[in-house]
PDB file of C-alpha atoms in Angstrom:
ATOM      1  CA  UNK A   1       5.865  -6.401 -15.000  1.00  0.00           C
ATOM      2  CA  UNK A   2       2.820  -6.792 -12.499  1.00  0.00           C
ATOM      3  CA  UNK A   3      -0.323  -6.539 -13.516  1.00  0.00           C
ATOM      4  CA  UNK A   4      -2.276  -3.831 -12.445  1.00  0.00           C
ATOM      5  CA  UNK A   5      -5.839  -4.127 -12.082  1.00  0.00           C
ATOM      6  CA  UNK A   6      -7.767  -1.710 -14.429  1.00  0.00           C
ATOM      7  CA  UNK A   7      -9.408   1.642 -12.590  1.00  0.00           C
ATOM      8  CA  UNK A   8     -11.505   4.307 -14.752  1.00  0.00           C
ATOM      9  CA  UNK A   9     -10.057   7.628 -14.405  1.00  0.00           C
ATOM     10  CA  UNK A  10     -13.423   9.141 -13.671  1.00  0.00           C
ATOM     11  CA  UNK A  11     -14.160   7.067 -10.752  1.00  0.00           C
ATOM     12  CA  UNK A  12     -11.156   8.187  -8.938  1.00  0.00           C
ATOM     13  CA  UNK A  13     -11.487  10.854  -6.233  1.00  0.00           C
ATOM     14  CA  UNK A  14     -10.046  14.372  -7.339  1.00  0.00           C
ATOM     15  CA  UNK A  15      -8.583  15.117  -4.010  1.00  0.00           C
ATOM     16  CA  UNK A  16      -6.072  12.367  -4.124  1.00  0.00           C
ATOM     17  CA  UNK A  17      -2.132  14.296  -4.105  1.00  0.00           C
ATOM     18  CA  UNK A  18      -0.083  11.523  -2.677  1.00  0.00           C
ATOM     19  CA  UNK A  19       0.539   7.865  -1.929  1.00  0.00           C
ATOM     20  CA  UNK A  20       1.166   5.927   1.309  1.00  0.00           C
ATOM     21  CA  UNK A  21       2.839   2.956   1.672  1.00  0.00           C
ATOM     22  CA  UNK A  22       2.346   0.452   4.849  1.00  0.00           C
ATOM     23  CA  UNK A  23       3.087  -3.052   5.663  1.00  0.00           C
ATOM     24  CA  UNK A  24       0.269  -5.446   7.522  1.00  0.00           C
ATOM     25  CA  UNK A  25       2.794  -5.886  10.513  1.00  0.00           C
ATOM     26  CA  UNK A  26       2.492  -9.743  10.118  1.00  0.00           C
ATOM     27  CA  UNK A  27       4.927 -12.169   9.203  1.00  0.00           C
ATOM     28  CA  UNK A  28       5.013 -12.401   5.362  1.00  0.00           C
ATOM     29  CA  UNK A  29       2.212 -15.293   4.816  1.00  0.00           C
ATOM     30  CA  UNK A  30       0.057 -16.623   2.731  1.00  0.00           C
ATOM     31  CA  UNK A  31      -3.031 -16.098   5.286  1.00  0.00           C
ATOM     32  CA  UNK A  32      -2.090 -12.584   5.726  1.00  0.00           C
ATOM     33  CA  UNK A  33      -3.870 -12.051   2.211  1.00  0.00           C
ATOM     34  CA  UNK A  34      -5.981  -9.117   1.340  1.00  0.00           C
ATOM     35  CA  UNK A  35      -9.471 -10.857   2.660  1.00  0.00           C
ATOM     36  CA  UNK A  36      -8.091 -11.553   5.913  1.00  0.00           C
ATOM     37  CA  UNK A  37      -7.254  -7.964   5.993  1.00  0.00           C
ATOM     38  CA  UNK A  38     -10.406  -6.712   4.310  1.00  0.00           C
ATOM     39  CA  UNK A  39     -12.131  -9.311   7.844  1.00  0.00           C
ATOM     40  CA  UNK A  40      -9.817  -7.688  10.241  1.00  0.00           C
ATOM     41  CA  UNK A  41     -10.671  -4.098   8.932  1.00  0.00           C
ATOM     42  CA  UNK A  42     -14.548  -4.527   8.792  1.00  0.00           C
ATOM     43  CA  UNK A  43     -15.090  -6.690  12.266  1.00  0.00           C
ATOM     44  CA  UNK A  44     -12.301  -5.727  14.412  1.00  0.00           C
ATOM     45  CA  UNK A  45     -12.462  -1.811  13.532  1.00  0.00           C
ATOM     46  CA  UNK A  46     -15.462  -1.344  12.194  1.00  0.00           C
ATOM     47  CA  UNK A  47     -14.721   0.379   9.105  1.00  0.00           C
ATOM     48  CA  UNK A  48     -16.823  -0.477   6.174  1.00  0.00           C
ATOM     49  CA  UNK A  49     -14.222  -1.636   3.767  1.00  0.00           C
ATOM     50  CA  UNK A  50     -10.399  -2.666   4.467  1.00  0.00           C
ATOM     51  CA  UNK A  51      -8.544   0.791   4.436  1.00  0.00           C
ATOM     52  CA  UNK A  52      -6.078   0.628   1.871  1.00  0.00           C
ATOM     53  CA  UNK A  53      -6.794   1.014  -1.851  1.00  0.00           C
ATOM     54  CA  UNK A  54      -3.901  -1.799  -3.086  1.00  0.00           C
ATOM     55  CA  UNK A  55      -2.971  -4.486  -1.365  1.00  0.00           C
ATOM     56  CA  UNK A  56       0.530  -6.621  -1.934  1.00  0.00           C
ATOM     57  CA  UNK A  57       0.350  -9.856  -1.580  1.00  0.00           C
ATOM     58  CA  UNK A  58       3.398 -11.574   0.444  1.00  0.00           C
ATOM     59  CA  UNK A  59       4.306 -13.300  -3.797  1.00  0.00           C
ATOM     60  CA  UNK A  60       3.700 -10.291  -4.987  1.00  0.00           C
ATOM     61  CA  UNK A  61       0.196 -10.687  -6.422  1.00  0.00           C
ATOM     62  CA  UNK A  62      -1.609  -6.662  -6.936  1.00  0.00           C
ATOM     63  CA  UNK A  63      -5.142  -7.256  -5.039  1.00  0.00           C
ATOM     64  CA  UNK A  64      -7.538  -4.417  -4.706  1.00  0.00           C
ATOM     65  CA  UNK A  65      -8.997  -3.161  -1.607  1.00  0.00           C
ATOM     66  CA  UNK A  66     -11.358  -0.144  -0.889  1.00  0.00           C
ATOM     67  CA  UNK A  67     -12.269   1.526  -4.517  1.00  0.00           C
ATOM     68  CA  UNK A  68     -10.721   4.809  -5.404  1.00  0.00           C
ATOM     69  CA  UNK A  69     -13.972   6.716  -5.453  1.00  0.00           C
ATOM     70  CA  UNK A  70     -13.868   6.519  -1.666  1.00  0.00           C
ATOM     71  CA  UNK A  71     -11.289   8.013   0.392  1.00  0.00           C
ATOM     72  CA  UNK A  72      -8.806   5.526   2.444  1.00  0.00           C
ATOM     73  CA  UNK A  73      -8.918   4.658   6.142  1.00  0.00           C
ATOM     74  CA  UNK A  74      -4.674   3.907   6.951  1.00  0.00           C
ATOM     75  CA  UNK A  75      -3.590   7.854   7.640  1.00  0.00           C
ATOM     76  CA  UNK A  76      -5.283   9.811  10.424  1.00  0.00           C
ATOM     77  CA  UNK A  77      -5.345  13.027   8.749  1.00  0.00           C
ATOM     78  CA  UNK A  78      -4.489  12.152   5.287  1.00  0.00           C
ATOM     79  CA  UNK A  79      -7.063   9.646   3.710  1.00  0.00           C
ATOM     80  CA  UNK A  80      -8.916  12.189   1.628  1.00  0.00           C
ATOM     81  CA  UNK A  81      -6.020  13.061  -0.043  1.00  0.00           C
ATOM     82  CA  UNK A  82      -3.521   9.946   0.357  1.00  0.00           C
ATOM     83  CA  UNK A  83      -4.234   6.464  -1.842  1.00  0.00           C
ATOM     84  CA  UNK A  84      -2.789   3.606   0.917  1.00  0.00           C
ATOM     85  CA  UNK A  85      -0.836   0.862  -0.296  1.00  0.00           C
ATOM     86  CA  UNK A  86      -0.526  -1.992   1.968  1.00  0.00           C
ATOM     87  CA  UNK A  87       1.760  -4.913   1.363  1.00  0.00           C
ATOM     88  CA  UNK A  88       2.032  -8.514   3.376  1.00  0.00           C
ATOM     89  CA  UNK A  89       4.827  -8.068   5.812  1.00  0.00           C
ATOM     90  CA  UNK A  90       7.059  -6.075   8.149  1.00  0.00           C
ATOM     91  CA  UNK A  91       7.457  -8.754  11.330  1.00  0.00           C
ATOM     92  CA  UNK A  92      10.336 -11.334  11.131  1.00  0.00           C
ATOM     93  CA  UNK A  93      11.150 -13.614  14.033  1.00  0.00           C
ATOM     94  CA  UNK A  94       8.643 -11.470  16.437  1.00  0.00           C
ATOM     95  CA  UNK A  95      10.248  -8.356  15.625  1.00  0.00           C
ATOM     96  CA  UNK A  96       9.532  -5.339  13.338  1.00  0.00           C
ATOM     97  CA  UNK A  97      11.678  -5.640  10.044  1.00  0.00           C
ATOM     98  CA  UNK A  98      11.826  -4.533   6.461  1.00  0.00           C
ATOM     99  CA  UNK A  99      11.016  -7.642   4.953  1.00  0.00           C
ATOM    100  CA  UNK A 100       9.400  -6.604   1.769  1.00  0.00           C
ATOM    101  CA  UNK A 101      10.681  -8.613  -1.030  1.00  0.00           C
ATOM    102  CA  UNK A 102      12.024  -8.005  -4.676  1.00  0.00           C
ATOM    103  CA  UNK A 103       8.445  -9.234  -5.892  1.00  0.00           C
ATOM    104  CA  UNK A 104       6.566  -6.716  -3.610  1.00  0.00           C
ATOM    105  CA  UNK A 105       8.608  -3.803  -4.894  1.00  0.00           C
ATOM    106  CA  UNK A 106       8.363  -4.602  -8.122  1.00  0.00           C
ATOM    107  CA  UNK A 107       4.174  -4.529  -8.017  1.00  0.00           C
ATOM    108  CA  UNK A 108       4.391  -1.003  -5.636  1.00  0.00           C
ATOM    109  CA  UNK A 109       6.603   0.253  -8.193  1.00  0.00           C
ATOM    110  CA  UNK A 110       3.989  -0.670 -10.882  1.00  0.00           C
ATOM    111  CA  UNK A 111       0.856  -0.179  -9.043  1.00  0.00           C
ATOM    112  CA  UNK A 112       2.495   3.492  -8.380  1.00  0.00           C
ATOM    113  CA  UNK A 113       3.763   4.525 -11.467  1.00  0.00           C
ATOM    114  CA  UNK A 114      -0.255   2.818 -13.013  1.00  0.00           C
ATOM    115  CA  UNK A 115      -1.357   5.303 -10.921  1.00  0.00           C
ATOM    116  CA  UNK A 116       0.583   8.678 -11.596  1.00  0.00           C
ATOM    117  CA  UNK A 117      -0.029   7.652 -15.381  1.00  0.00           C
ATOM    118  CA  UNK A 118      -3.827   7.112 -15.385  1.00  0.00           C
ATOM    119  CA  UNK A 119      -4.670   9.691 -12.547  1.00  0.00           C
ATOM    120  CA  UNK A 120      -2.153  12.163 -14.712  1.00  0.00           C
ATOM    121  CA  UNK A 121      -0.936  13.503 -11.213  1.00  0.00           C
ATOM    122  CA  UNK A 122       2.988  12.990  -9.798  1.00  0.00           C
ATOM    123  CA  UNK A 123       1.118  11.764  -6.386  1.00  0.00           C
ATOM    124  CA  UNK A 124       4.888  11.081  -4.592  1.00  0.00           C
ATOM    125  CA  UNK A 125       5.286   8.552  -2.536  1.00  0.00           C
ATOM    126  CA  UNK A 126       5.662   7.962   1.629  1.00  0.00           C
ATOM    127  CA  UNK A 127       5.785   6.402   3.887  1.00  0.00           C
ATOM    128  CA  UNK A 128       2.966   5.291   6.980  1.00  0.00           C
ATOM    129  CA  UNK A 129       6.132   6.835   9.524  1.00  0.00           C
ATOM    130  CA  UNK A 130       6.256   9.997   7.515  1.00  0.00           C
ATOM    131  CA  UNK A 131       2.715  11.184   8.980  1.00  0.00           C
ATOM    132  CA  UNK A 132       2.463   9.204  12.478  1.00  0.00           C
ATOM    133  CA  UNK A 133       5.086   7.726  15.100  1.00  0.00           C
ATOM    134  CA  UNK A 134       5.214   4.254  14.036  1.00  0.00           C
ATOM    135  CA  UNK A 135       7.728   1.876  12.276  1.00  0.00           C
ATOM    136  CA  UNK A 136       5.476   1.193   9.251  1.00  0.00           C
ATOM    137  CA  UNK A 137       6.038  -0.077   6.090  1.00  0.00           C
ATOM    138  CA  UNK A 138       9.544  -1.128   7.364  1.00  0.00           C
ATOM    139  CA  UNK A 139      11.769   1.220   5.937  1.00  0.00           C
ATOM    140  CA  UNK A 140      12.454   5.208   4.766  1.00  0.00           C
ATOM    141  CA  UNK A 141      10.672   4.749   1.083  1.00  0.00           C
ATOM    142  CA  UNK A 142      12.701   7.710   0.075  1.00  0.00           C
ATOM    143  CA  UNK A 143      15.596   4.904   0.745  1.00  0.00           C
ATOM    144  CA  UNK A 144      14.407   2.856  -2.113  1.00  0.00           C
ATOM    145  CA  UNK A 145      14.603   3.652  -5.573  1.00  0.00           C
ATOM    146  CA  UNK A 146      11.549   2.519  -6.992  1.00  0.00           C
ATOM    147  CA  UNK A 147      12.332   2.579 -10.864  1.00  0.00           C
ATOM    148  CA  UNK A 148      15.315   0.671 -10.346  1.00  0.00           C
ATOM    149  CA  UNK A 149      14.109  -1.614  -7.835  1.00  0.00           C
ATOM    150  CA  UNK A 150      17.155  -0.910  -5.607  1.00  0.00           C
ATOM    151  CA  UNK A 151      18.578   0.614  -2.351  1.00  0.00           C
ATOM    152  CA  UNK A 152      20.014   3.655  -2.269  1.00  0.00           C
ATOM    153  CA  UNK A 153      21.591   3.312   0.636  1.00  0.00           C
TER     154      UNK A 153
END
């Protein structure tokens, strides 16, 4: 199993209800890695952290990103209440694709379930396309089954 990096309970925000999954919408690369996303986030957009609270590296690797006492910037609409999950990926060949790997699922499936257990919430899963028009993370995440590591369908 991944490992998880540790979070207090107390400095999580209370408002949290649900988790959102994205890709980066790069190839999945080594330079794609959470600082390079962290850079992009802070000088190209302005924001004062990178937006998403977990980041996926394209082996698999858990990296945190903006601490959970402050809300996300990945969901217009949602980031006081959504946790964002990025992981390294979604282009293959030029094109938008589901290219997350068995590693990747297997660290969003533990960083997840981590975080239902030490938040003590169900906080269900979606995906970036469930709120906005857009392709992201790749796939339907209600497609996946996440304790199994397998598609439904």
């Amino acid at each position: 199993m991944p490992e998880v990096p540790t979070i207090r309970p107390e400095f999580v925000r209370g408002t949290f209800n649900k988790i959102i999954l994205h890709h980066t919408a790069t190839p999945r690369e080594a330079r794609y890695g959470v600082e390079w996303c962290r850079k992009l986030h802070v000088e190209h957009n302005g924001w004062r952290d990178i937006g998403y609270h977990f980041y996926i590296e394209h082996d698999g690797r858990i990296r945190e990103g903006r601490p959970l006492n402050m809300s996300g910037a990945h969901v217009r609409g949602e980031n006081r209440q959504a946790i964002g999950i990025a992981y390294v990926g979604g282009i293959l060949h030029g094109e938008p694709s589901c290219t997350m790997t068995e590693d990747q699922a297997m660290s969003i499936s533990a960083v997840v379930d981590y975080l239902r257990n030490t938040i003590g919430k169900p906080l269900p899963l979606y995906g970036h396309r469930d709120f906005s028009a857009t392709f992201c993370p790749g796939f339907n995440v209600q497609d996946y089954d996440w304790q199994n590591l397998k598609w439904l369908k």
